Coordinates of C-alpha atoms in Angstrom, one line a residue:
M20 CA 88.6 90.5 96.5
K21 CA 87.6 94.1 97.2
D22 CA 89.0 97.1 96.9
Y23 CA 93.0 97.1 98.8
K24 CA 92.3 101.1 99.7
Q25 CA 89.4 99.7 101.9
L26 CA 91.7 97.0 103.4
G27 CA 92.7 97.9 107.5
V28 CA 96.2 96.6 106.7
W29 CA 97.0 98.4 103.8
Q30 CA 95.5 101.5 105.5
K31 CA 97.9 100.8 109.0
A32 CA 100.9 99.9 106.3
R33 CA 100.1 102.9 104.4
A34 CA 100.7 104.5 108.0
L35 CA 103.9 103.0 108.9
A36 CA 105.5 104.1 105.8
N37 CA 104.1 108.3 106.5
L38 CA 105.4 107.6 110.0
V39 CA 108.5 106.3 108.5
Y40 CA 109.3 109.2 106.2
Q41 CA 109.0 111.4 109.2
L42 CA 110.8 109.9 111.4
T43 CA 114.3 109.8 108.7
R44 CA 114.2 113.2 108.3
G45 CA 115.2 113.7 111.0
F46 CA 118.1 111.3 110.1
P47 CA 122.0 112.8 109.6
W48 CA 123.0 113.5 106.2
E49 CA 125.1 110.2 106.1
E50 CA 122.5 108.3 106.5
V51 CA 120.0 110.0 103.6
F52 CA 121.2 107.7 100.9
G53 CA 121.8 104.5 103.5
L54 CA 120.0 103.7 106.8
A55 CA 117.1 106.4 106.0
S56 CA 116.3 105.8 102.1
Q57 CA 116.4 101.4 103.3
M58 CA 114.2 101.7 106.0
R59 CA 111.8 103.8 103.3
R60 CA 112.3 101.4 100.6
C61 CA 111.2 98.9 103.2
A62 CA 107.7 100.5 104.8
V63 CA 106.7 101.3 100.5
S64 CA 107.5 98.1 99.8
V65 CA 104.6 97.3 102.2
P66 CA 101.4 98.9 101.1
S67 CA 103.1 99.0 98.1
N68 CA 102.5 94.9 98.0
L69 CA 99.7 95.0 99.1
A70 CA 98.2 96.4 96.4
E71 CA 100.0 94.6 93.9
G72 CA 98.9 91.6 95.9
C73 CA 94.9 92.4 95.6
G74 CA 95.3 92.9 92.0
R75 CA 96.9 90.1 90.8
N76 CA 94.8 87.2 89.2
H77 CA 96.7 84.1 90.8
A78 CA 96.3 82.7 94.8
R79 CA 99.5 81.8 94.5
D80 CA 100.6 84.9 93.0
S81 CA 98.9 86.8 95.7
L82 CA 100.2 85.4 98.3
Q83 CA 103.9 85.6 97.5
L84 CA 103.5 89.3 97.5
F85 CA 101.7 89.2 100.4
F86 CA 105.1 87.2 102.3
I87 CA 106.8 89.7 100.5
A88 CA 105.2 92.5 102.1
R89 CA 105.5 90.8 105.9
G90 CA 109.6 89.7 105.3
S91 CA 109.9 93.6 104.4
L92 CA 107.9 94.4 108.1
Y93 CA 110.6 92.1 109.2
E94 CA 113.3 93.8 108.2
L95 CA 112.1 97.5 108.7
E96 CA 111.4 96.2 112.7
T97 CA 115.3 95.5 112.5
Q98 CA 116.4 98.7 110.9
L99 CA 114.4 100.2 113.1
Y100 CA 116.3 99.0 116.4
I101 CA 119.8 99.4 114.5
S102 CA 118.4 103.3 114.3
L103 CA 117.9 103.2 117.9
D104 CA 121.4 101.7 118.8
Q105 CA 122.7 104.5 116.5
Q106 CA 121.1 107.2 118.6
Y107 CA 119.3 108.3 115.2
L108 CA 115.7 107.8 117.5
S109 CA 114.5 108.5 120.5
Q110 CA 113.2 105.9 122.7
A111 CA 109.8 107.0 122.6
A112 CA 109.9 107.4 118.5
F113 CA 111.2 103.6 118.8
D114 CA 108.9 102.6 120.5
D115 CA 105.6 104.0 118.3
A116 CA 107.1 103.0 115.6
V117 CA 107.8 99.6 116.6
A118 CA 104.0 99.1 118.2
L119 CA 102.7 100.6 114.6
L120 CA 104.6 97.8 113.1
V121 CA 103.5 94.8 115.3
E122 CA 100.1 95.9 114.7
C123 CA 100.7 95.8 111.2
R124 CA 102.4 92.3 111.3
R125 CA 99.8 91.0 113.1
M126 CA 96.8 92.1 111.1
L127 CA 98.9 91.4 108.0
S128 CA 99.4 87.4 109.3
G129 CA 95.3 87.4 109.9
F130 CA 94.7 88.5 107.0
I131 CA 97.6 86.3 104.8
N132 CA 95.4 83.1 107.1
Y133 CA 91.9 84.8 105.7
F134 CA 93.2 84.4 102.4
Q135 CA 94.7 81.3 102.4
E136 CA 91.2 80.2 103.5
L137 CA 89.1 81.3 101.0
P138 CA 87.6 79.3 98.3
P139 CA 89.9 79.8 95.4
S140 CA 86.8 81.1 93.3
T141 CA 86.7 84.1 95.5
Q142 CA 90.4 84.7 95.8

């Protein structure tokens, strides 16, 4: 497997994590250790689990971490909706974040499918 930093899905997930950090800077003080913190952990989890999965020696371990990354995207999407509901995000900021998240999820699902189809000796 090539270096994880060269993977488009990792690069996109990293961009999403940075966007979430920017967005949550504007959250109310009472959310610093609540929703904002949870969103940041989810966002960081995605590229982190991709990187860890690429570093594993067994395909099953790698896939498990890729699935965890995908689950974190779904969790983050829900948190973005709650942030919009609470008016912590503007509609435009929400739309931009969800569009990037959906693109990450699409790329990650494609990567998982590709990885599952690789012969065992190349995983």
